[in-house]
Coordinates of C-alpha atoms (C1' of nucleotides) in Angstrom, one line a residue:
Chain A
X8 CA 125.9 221.2 123.3
X9 CA 125.2 220.4 126.9
X10 CA 121.5 221.0 126.6
X11 CA 119.8 218.9 128.3
X12 CA 122.6 215.7 128.9
X13 CA 125.0 217.4 131.1
X14 CA 123.6 218.9 134.7
X15 CA 120.7 218.7 135.3
X16 CA 120.2 221.7 137.6
X17 CA 116.3 221.1 138.1
X18 CA 115.9 224.6 138.2
X19 CA 114.6 226.4 135.1
X20 CA 115.2 224.9 131.9
X21 CA 114.7 228.7 130.1
X22 CA 118.5 230.6 130.7
X23 CA 117.6 233.1 133.9
X24 CA 118.7 236.6 133.6
X25 CA 118.7 239.3 136.3
X26 CA 116.3 238.8 139.4
X27 CA 115.6 235.3 138.6
X28 CA 120.0 235.2 138.8
X29 CA 120.7 237.0 140.5
X30 CA 118.9 235.1 143.7
X31 CA 120.2 232.1 142.4
X32 CA 123.6 233.2 143.1
X33 CA 123.1 234.6 146.7
X34 CA 121.1 231.3 147.6
X35 CA 124.4 229.9 146.5
X36 CA 126.1 232.1 148.7
X37 CA 124.4 231.3 151.9
X38 CA 124.2 227.9 151.3
X39 CA 128.2 228.4 150.6
X40 CA 128.8 230.2 153.9
X41 CA 126.3 228.7 156.2
X42 CA 127.9 225.2 155.4
X43 CA 132.2 226.4 155.7
X44 CA 132.4 230.2 156.8
X45 CA 133.5 233.2 155.0
X46 CA 136.8 231.8 154.2
X47 CA 135.0 228.3 152.9
X48 CA 132.9 231.4 150.3
X49 CA 135.0 231.1 147.0
X50 CA 134.2 232.1 143.8
X51 CA 134.3 229.0 141.9
X52 CA 132.4 227.3 144.5
X53 CA 129.6 229.9 144.7
X54 CA 129.5 230.3 140.4
X55 CA 128.9 226.2 140.6
X56 CA 126.5 225.1 143.0
X57 CA 124.4 228.3 141.2
X58 CA 124.6 226.8 138.0
X59 CA 126.6 229.9 136.8
X60 CA 129.4 230.6 136.3
X61 CA 132.3 234.1 138.2
X62 CA 131.5 236.4 135.4
X63 CA 127.7 236.7 136.7
X64 CA 128.6 237.1 140.3
X65 CA 131.1 240.1 139.6
X66 CA 129.0 242.2 137.3
X67 CA 126.4 242.0 140.3
X68 CA 129.5 242.1 142.8
X69 CA 132.4 243.7 142.8
X70 CA 134.5 241.6 144.9
X71 CA 133.8 238.2 147.4
X72 CA 133.7 240.6 150.1
X73 CA 130.8 242.1 149.0
X74 CA 129.3 239.1 148.3
X75 CA 129.7 238.0 151.7
X76 CA 128.5 240.5 153.4
X77 CA 125.5 240.7 150.8
X78 CA 124.5 237.4 152.2
X79 CA 125.1 237.9 155.9
X80 CA 122.8 240.7 155.6
X81 CA 120.1 237.7 154.1
X82 CA 121.0 235.6 157.3
X83 CA 119.9 238.0 160.6
X84 CA 116.8 239.3 161.6
X85 CA 116.9 242.7 163.5
X86 CA 116.3 242.2 167.4
X87 CA 113.6 243.6 169.6
X88 CA 114.6 244.6 172.3
X89 CA 112.4 242.8 175.5
X90 CA 110.4 244.0 178.0
X91 CA 110.9 242.0 181.4
X92 CA 109.7 245.1 183.1
X93 CA 113.1 245.9 184.6
X94 CA 116.0 247.5 183.3
X95 CA 118.7 244.5 185.3
X96 CA 117.0 242.4 183.3
X97 CA 115.9 244.2 179.7
X98 CA 119.4 244.5 179.3
X99 CA 121.0 241.0 180.7
X100 CA 118.8 239.8 178.1
X101 CA 119.8 242.3 175.4
X102 CA 123.5 241.2 176.5
X103 CA 122.6 236.8 176.3
X104 CA 120.7 237.3 173.1
X105 CA 124.5 239.2 171.6
X106 CA 126.1 236.9 173.1
X107 CA 124.4 233.7 171.7
X108 CA 124.8 235.9 168.0
X109 CA 128.2 235.8 168.3
X110 CA 128.3 232.6 170.0
X111 CA 126.6 231.1 166.8
X112 CA 127.5 229.8 163.4
X113 CA 126.1 233.0 162.3
X114 CA 128.8 234.5 165.0
X115 CA 131.5 233.4 162.8
X116 CA 130.8 234.4 160.2
X117 CA 130.0 237.8 161.4
X118 CA 133.8 237.8 162.9
X119 CA 135.3 236.3 159.4
X120 CA 133.6 238.9 157.6
X121 CA 134.6 241.9 159.8
X122 CA 138.2 241.1 160.2
X123 CA 138.1 240.7 156.5
X124 CA 136.9 244.1 155.9
X125 CA 140.0 245.8 158.1
X126 CA 138.0 248.4 158.7
X127 CA 136.8 249.2 155.7
X128 CA 134.0 251.6 156.8
X129 CA 132.3 250.8 152.8
X130 CA 131.4 247.1 154.5
X131 CA 131.5 247.6 157.4
X132 CA 128.7 249.5 158.0
X133 CA 126.8 247.3 155.7
X134 CA 127.0 244.9 158.8
X135 CA 123.7 245.0 160.9
X136 CA 124.4 245.4 164.4
X137 CA 128.0 246.8 163.6
X138 CA 126.2 250.3 161.6
X139 CA 125.9 251.9 165.2
X140 CA 122.4 253.4 164.9
X141 CA 120.1 250.6 164.3
X142 CA 121.9 248.9 167.1
X143 CA 121.9 252.1 169.9
X144 CA 117.7 252.3 169.1
X145 CA 117.1 249.3 170.6
X146 CA 119.1 250.3 173.8
X147 CA 117.7 253.7 174.1
X148 CA 114.8 251.8 173.4
X149 CA 115.1 250.0 177.0
X150 CA 116.4 252.4 178.1
X151 CA 114.0 254.7 177.7
X152 CA 111.9 253.0 179.7
X153 CA 114.0 252.2 182.3
X154 CA 114.3 256.1 182.8
X155 CA 110.4 256.4 183.2
X156 CA 110.8 254.3 185.5
X157 CA 113.2 255.8 187.2
X158 CA 115.4 253.3 187.1
X159 CA 117.7 255.3 184.8
X160 CA 119.0 259.2 185.0
X161 CA 118.0 261.3 181.8
X162 CA 121.3 261.3 181.1
X163 CA 121.7 258.6 180.2
X164 CA 119.7 258.5 177.0
X165 CA 122.7 259.3 174.7
X166 CA 124.0 256.5 172.0
X167 CA 127.6 256.3 173.7
X168 CA 126.6 255.9 176.9
X169 CA 123.3 253.2 176.1
X170 CA 125.7 251.0 174.0
X171 CA 128.5 250.6 176.6
X172 CA 127.2 246.8 177.2
X173 CA 127.6 245.6 174.1
X174 CA 130.2 247.3 173.3
X175 CA 132.0 245.4 176.4
X176 CA 131.4 242.6 175.6
X177 CA 131.6 242.5 171.4
X178 CA 135.2 243.6 173.2
X179 CA 135.2 240.1 174.6
X180 CA 135.2 238.8 170.6
X181 CA 137.0 240.9 168.9
X182 CA 140.1 241.6 171.0
X183 CA 140.4 239.0 173.7
X184 CA 139.0 236.2 170.6
X185 CA 136.9 234.0 173.0
X186 CA 134.4 231.9 171.6
X187 CA 132.3 232.5 173.7
X188 CA 132.1 234.9 176.9
X189 CA 130.8 233.3 180.1
X190 CA 127.7 235.0 181.8
X191 CA 129.4 235.8 184.8
X192 CA 131.2 238.6 181.9
X193 CA 128.0 239.6 180.8
X194 CA 127.1 239.7 184.9
X195 CA 129.8 241.5 185.5
X196 CA 129.5 244.2 182.3
X197 CA 126.0 244.8 183.6
X198 CA 126.5 245.2 187.6
X199 CA 130.1 246.6 188.0
X200 CA 129.7 249.3 184.3
X201 CA 126.3 249.6 183.0
X202 CA 123.3 249.4 186.1
X203 CA 126.1 252.2 187.7
X204 CA 126.6 254.0 185.1
X205 CA 123.2 255.0 183.3
X206 CA 121.7 254.5 187.5
X207 CA 124.7 256.4 189.0
X208 CA 125.7 259.8 187.1
X209 CA 123.8 261.4 189.9
X210 CA 125.2 264.8 191.2
X211 CA 127.7 266.7 189.1
X212 CA 126.8 267.5 185.7
X213 CA 130.6 266.2 184.9
X214 CA 132.0 269.5 183.6
X215 CA 133.6 270.6 186.1
X216 CA 133.3 269.9 189.7
X217 CA 135.6 267.3 191.3
X218 CA 135.4 267.2 195.0
Chain B
X18 CA 179.1 232.7 142.8
X19 CA 177.5 236.3 143.4
X20 CA 180.2 236.0 146.2
X21 CA 181.3 239.8 146.1
X22 CA 179.3 242.0 143.3
X23 CA 175.8 240.8 143.4
X24 CA 174.6 242.4 146.7
X25 CA 176.2 244.1 148.8
X26 CA 174.9 243.2 152.6
X27 CA 176.8 245.4 154.5
X28 CA 176.4 242.9 156.8
X29 CA 179.3 240.2 157.9
X30 CA 180.6 238.6 155.0
X31 CA 180.5 235.3 157.0
X32 CA 177.4 233.2 156.0
X33 CA 175.1 234.2 159.1
X34 CA 173.8 232.1 161.7
X35 CA 171.3 231.3 164.1
X36 CA 170.1 235.2 165.9
X37 CA 172.5 236.9 163.3
X38 CA 170.2 235.8 160.4
X39 CA 167.1 235.9 162.4
X40 CA 167.8 239.6 163.9
X41 CA 168.7 240.2 159.9
X42 CA 165.4 238.7 158.9
X43 CA 162.8 240.6 162.1
X44 CA 164.7 244.2 160.9
X45 CA 163.8 243.5 157.4
X46 CA 160.5 242.1 158.1
X47 CA 160.0 245.5 160.4
X48 CA 161.5 247.9 157.5
X49 CA 158.8 246.1 154.9
X50 CA 155.5 246.6 157.5
X51 CA 156.9 250.6 157.6
X52 CA 157.3 251.1 154.2
X53 CA 154.4 248.3 152.8
X54 CA 151.6 247.8 155.7
X55 CA 151.2 244.4 156.7
X56 CA 149.9 243.5 153.1
X57 CA 153.2 244.8 152.2
X58 CA 154.2 242.3 153.5
X59 CA 155.8 239.1 151.7
X60 CA 157.7 236.5 152.3
X61 CA 159.4 236.7 149.9
X62 CA 160.0 240.3 149.8
X63 CA 161.4 239.8 153.7
X64 CA 163.5 237.2 152.4
X65 CA 164.9 238.9 149.3
X66 CA 166.0 242.3 152.0
X67 CA 167.3 240.2 154.5
X68 CA 169.4 238.9 151.6
X69 CA 168.3 235.0 152.5
X70 CA 165.4 232.7 151.6
X71 CA 162.0 231.8 152.8
X72 CA 163.7 228.8 154.0
X73 CA 165.0 230.5 156.4
X74 CA 162.4 232.4 157.8
X75 CA 160.4 229.7 157.8
X76 CA 162.8 227.7 160.6
X77 CA 161.8 230.7 162.6
X78 CA 158.4 231.8 162.6
X79 CA 155.4 229.1 161.6
X80 CA 153.8 231.9 159.4
X81 CA 153.5 235.6 157.9
X82 CA 151.6 236.6 160.3
X83 CA 153.3 235.1 163.3
X84 CA 156.2 237.1 161.9
X85 CA 153.9 240.0 161.6
X86 CA 153.3 240.1 164.7
X87 CA 156.9 239.6 165.9
X88 CA 158.3 242.3 163.5
X89 CA 154.9 244.7 165.4
X90 CA 156.4 244.1 168.7
X91 CA 159.7 245.4 167.6
X92 CA 157.8 248.9 167.6
X93 CA 156.1 249.8 169.9
X94 CA 157.4 250.3 173.3
X95 CA 154.9 250.4 176.5
X96 CA 153.2 253.7 178.1
X97 CA 153.4 255.1 180.9
X98 CA 150.6 256.5 183.2
X99 CA 150.7 259.8 183.0
X100 CA 150.4 262.3 186.3
X101 CA 148.7 265.4 185.8
X102 CA 146.9 265.2 188.8
X103 CA 143.0 265.0 188.4
X104 CA 141.7 262.7 187.0
X105 CA 140.6 264.0 183.8
X106 CA 143.5 265.1 182.7
X107 CA 145.5 261.8 183.3
X108 CA 142.4 259.7 181.5
X109 CA 142.5 262.8 178.5
X110 CA 146.2 262.3 178.1
X111 CA 146.0 258.4 178.2
X112 CA 143.1 258.5 175.7
X113 CA 144.8 261.3 173.3
X114 CA 147.5 258.6 173.0
X115 CA 146.3 255.7 172.3
X116 CA 144.0 257.6 169.2
X117 CA 147.3 259.0 168.5
X118 CA 148.7 255.7 168.5
X119 CA 145.7 254.0 166.4
X120 CA 145.7 256.8 164.1
X121 CA 149.6 256.1 163.1
X122 CA 150.9 254.2 160.8
X123 CA 151.4 252.0 163.7
X124 CA 148.2 252.2 164.5
X125 CA 147.2 251.0 161.2
X126 CA 149.4 248.3 160.8
X127 CA 148.3 246.7 164.3
X128 CA 144.8 246.5 163.0
X129 CA 146.1 244.7 160.3
X130 CA 147.4 242.4 161.8
X131 CA 143.7 242.1 164.5
X132 CA 142.4 241.9 161.1
X133 CA 144.9 239.1 160.1
X134 CA 145.2 236.8 163.2
X135 CA 140.9 237.2 162.8
X136 CA 140.7 236.4 166.6
X137 CA 142.8 233.4 166.7
X138 CA 143.6 234.1 170.8
X139 CA 147.4 233.0 170.3
X140 CA 148.2 235.9 167.8
X141 CA 145.7 238.7 170.2
X142 CA 147.9 238.0 172.6
X143 CA 150.9 239.1 171.6
X144 CA 149.9 242.2 170.3
X145 CA 151.2 244.8 173.2
X146 CA 148.0 246.9 174.4
X147 CA 145.5 243.9 173.3
X148 CA 146.7 241.8 175.6
X149 CA 144.2 242.9 178.4
X150 CA 146.6 242.5 181.5
X151 CA 149.2 244.9 180.3
X152 CA 146.8 247.8 179.6
X153 CA 144.7 247.6 182.0
X154 CA 147.6 248.3 184.6
X155 CA 148.2 251.6 183.6
X156 CA 144.4 252.3 183.4
X157 CA 144.4 250.9 187.3
X158 CA 147.5 252.9 188.1
X159 CA 146.2 256.2 187.2
X160 CA 142.3 255.8 188.2
X161 CA 144.8 254.1 192.1
X162 CA 145.6 258.1 192.6
X163 CA 142.7 259.1 191.9
X164 CA 141.2 257.2 194.1
X165 CA 143.5 258.0 196.9
X166 CA 142.5 262.2 195.8
X167 CA 139.6 260.8 196.6
X168 CA 138.1 261.8 193.1
X169 CA 137.5 258.3 191.9
X170 CA 135.4 256.0 194.7
X171 CA 137.4 252.7 195.0
X172 CA 134.8 249.8 193.5
X173 CA 135.8 251.6 190.4
X174 CA 139.5 250.5 191.1
X175 CA 138.0 246.2 189.0
X176 CA 139.9 246.2 185.5
X177 CA 136.8 246.0 183.4
X178 CA 135.4 250.0 184.9
X179 CA 139.2 251.0 184.5
X180 CA 139.8 250.0 181.5
X181 CA 136.4 250.9 179.7
X182 CA 137.4 254.5 177.8
X183 CA 140.2 252.7 175.5
X184 CA 137.6 250.1 175.0
X185 CA 135.2 252.8 173.5
X186 CA 137.4 254.2 172.0
X187 CA 138.7 250.9 170.6
X188 CA 135.6 250.6 169.0
X189 CA 135.2 253.2 166.8
X190 CA 138.5 252.2 165.1
X191 CA 137.5 248.7 164.9
X192 CA 133.5 248.4 164.1
X193 CA 133.4 251.6 163.3
X194 CA 136.3 252.0 161.0
X195 CA 137.2 255.8 162.1
X196 CA 140.6 256.8 160.5
X197 CA 141.2 258.5 163.5
X198 CA 138.8 259.8 166.0
X199 CA 138.2 263.2 166.7
X200 CA 138.9 265.0 170.1
X201 CA 135.4 266.1 170.8
X202 CA 135.1 262.2 171.0
X203 CA 137.1 261.5 173.0
X204 CA 135.9 263.9 175.3
X205 CA 132.3 262.5 175.2
X206 CA 134.1 259.3 176.5
X207 CA 135.4 261.1 179.0
X208 CA 132.6 263.1 180.8
X209 CA 129.7 260.9 179.3
X210 CA 130.7 257.8 180.2
X211 CA 134.0 257.3 182.0
X212 CA 133.8 260.2 185.1
X213 CA 130.4 259.5 185.4
X214 CA 130.9 256.0 186.1
X215 CA 134.1 256.2 187.9
X216 CA 132.9 258.7 190.7
X217 CA 129.0 258.3 190.7
X218 CA 129.1 254.5 191.5
X219 CA 128.0 256.1 195.0
X220 CA 124.9 253.9 196.7
X221 CA 123.7 250.8 195.2
X222 CA 125.7 248.1 196.0
X223 CA 123.6 246.8 192.5
X224 CA 123.2 243.7 193.0
X225 CA 119.4 243.2 194.2
X226 CA 117.9 246.9 195.3
X227 CA 116.5 247.5 191.7
X228 CA 113.7 250.3 193.0
Chain C
dC5 C1' 108.5 238.7 112.0
dG6 C1' 113.1 239.0 111.9
dC7 C1' 117.2 242.3 113.1
dC8 C1' 119.9 243.5 117.0
dT9 C1' 121.5 244.2 121.7
dT10 C1' 122.1 242.5 125.6
dC11 C1' 123.4 239.3 129.1
dC12 C1' 124.6 234.8 130.5
dG13 C1' 127.2 230.3 129.7
dG14 C1' 131.2 228.4 129.2
dT15 C1' 136.3 228.2 129.2
dA16 C1' 140.6 229.2 130.2
dC17 C1' 143.8 232.7 131.6
dG18 C1' 147.2 235.6 133.9
dC19 C1' 149.0 236.5 138.1
dC20 C1' 150.2 236.3 143.3
dG21 C1' 151.5 235.0 147.6
dA22 C1' 152.2 230.8 151.2
dG23 C1' 154.2 227.3 152.2
dT24 C1' 157.4 222.9 150.3
dA25 C1' 160.9 220.1 149.0
dC26 C1' 165.0 219.0 148.4
dC27 C1' 169.8 219.7 147.0
dT28 C1' 174.2 222.0 147.3
dT29 C1' 177.1 224.9 150.5
dG30 C1' 179.8 226.5 153.7
dC31 C1' 180.6 226.9 158.8
dC32 C1' 181.8 224.6 163.6
dG33 C1' 182.5 220.9 166.7
dG34 C1' 184.5 217.0 167.5
Chain D
dC13 C1' 190.0 215.5 159.2
dC14 C1' 185.7 214.7 158.8
dG15 C1' 180.7 214.4 159.5
dG16 C1' 176.1 217.1 160.6
dC17 C1' 173.8 220.7 161.1
dA18 C1' 172.0 225.1 159.0
dA19 C1' 171.7 228.3 155.3
dG20 C1' 171.7 229.4 150.4
dG21 C1' 169.4 228.9 145.7
dT22 C1' 165.9 227.3 143.3
dA23 C1' 161.7 225.7 141.5
dC24 C1' 157.6 224.0 142.1
dT25 C1' 152.9 223.4 143.3
dC26 C1' 148.6 224.5 145.3
dG27 C1' 144.5 227.5 145.9
dG28 C1' 141.5 231.4 144.9
dC29 C1' 140.3 236.2 143.1
dG30 C1' 139.4 238.5 139.2
dT31 C1' 139.9 238.9 133.8
dA32 C1' 138.9 238.3 128.9
dC33 C1' 137.0 236.2 125.0
dC34 C1' 134.1 234.0 122.6
dG35 C1' 129.2 232.1 121.5
dG36 C1' 124.7 231.9 121.7
dA37 C1' 120.6 232.7 124.3
dA38 C1' 116.5 235.8 125.5
dG39 C1' 114.1 239.5 124.3
dG40 C1' 112.7 244.5 122.6
dC41 C1' 112.5 247.5 118.8
dG42 C1' 111.0 248.4 114.4

DNA sequence: CGCCTTCCGGTACGCCGAGTACCTTGCCGG
DNA sequence: CCGGCAAGGTACTCGGCGTACCGGAAGGCG
C-alpha cells in the first residue's frame, strides 16, 4: 500500500531480514546515541531511524539498556599501551588517555550506561574498559616493561596493584561527578600514589613485620 | 468527608503544616525506601503513606531523587574511626565496616541513588560517605595515629593517599557490581596496596629521580 | 512451482510514574 | 471577623517502555 510513495528509505527496496536488518538497527542506535546520548535513545526513535519498528528491535535485544550497550560497543576501540621508555611517562599517558575518554561525549555515554546498568553485572561486564581483565592487561604490560627496566618492583605485577591509577581516576568521575579531571589530579595520582606504590614496596612482605 | 473513618493516621487530627508535615513525608519516604528501595519509591506511594498528596511533596523537594537523597540521609550515621592500636587492624576494620554497609540494604539503596544521580554533583555531594571530605577525615585520623606510632610515613597524610583503600573497595561495588566483597579482597587491598603504599614511599620524592 | 513457515512492517494499546494545574478547604494572623 | 497562605483533593498531560495482533513479503521445502 505504501510501497513506493510513503517513505523512501533509500536502502534496499526488498524487505530486510536477519543480519542486514540487525545491522541497520544497530547503526541507527549508534547514531541516535551520538546525537542525544543514552538518555535520548528511545526505542521509537531508533525504530523510526532504522526504518523499521520496535518489534524488530525487541526480537533482538531484550531491553533498551541491552541495545544501548551493544551500540556503545560499536563505538569504542581497545587502547594500545604506550611505550615512552619510562614508567612515569607511560602511566601518565594512559591516564591522560582515559581522562580524555571519560571527558569526551563517549565518556558521557559510558557514564549514562553505567548509571542505567545500576550495578547489574551482566551489563557491566559488557562494557569494555570496565570488564577488568581487558583493562588490566594494558596496565600489566606497561608495568612489566617497567619491572624489566628496574623501575618497579616485581611484586607490583598484580592486577589490583597495576590498575590502581585508573581506579582512582574513575573514582573522580563516578563518585565525584567531575566533568573532566584536571591534569594536576592525574599527576598527583601518579606521583603521590602510583609510583610510590609500585616502586617502594621494598622491604616488608607486608604481612607481619610492622616495625 | 473522610474525616474520621477513612484513614486513621494516628497523627494529629488537625491539618498538619510546615515542619510537622515535612516530617511526616520524610518518614514515609524513609519507610518506603526501606521496604522497596529507591526503585520502589514513588511519589504517589509516599504521598499516600504520609496521608497527603504529591503537591505537598513537590512543594518541598523538587524531584523524586532529591526526596530519595533526603530520606537516605536520615538513615545513615557517621562512622567513628576505630582504634585497634595498629594500622593494619584499623584499616581492615574500616574496610570491613564499609563493606558491610555497601552489602547491606542501605548500601543497595545508596547504589541506586548513585545510579539515579548519574554523576550529578549537586546530588552526589549530598550523599554522606561520598562527599569526600567527610570520609577522608576518618582515614586521616587513623593514618595520623599510625604516623605517630611510626607505622606510616608522614607523606601518606594526604587525602588522595589516605582514602585509597575505600576507593578500591568502592570500585568493586560500583564498577564490578559485586553484591558483597569477599574478605580476601579486603585483605588483599590492605596488604598488597594500602600498607605498602603508606609505609614504603621511602626514598625518592617521586618527582624526577627516575633512574 | 506452489505451499507453508518464518519473521518483518505497521499500528495500536496497556501500563506506569513523574510532574502540573486548578480548585476547595481549613488554619492562622492581623 | 476576614483575608491570605498552604494543605487536601483530583484529575490530567506527557513520555516511554514493552506487548499484542494482524497482514503480507521472503524464502525454504517438497
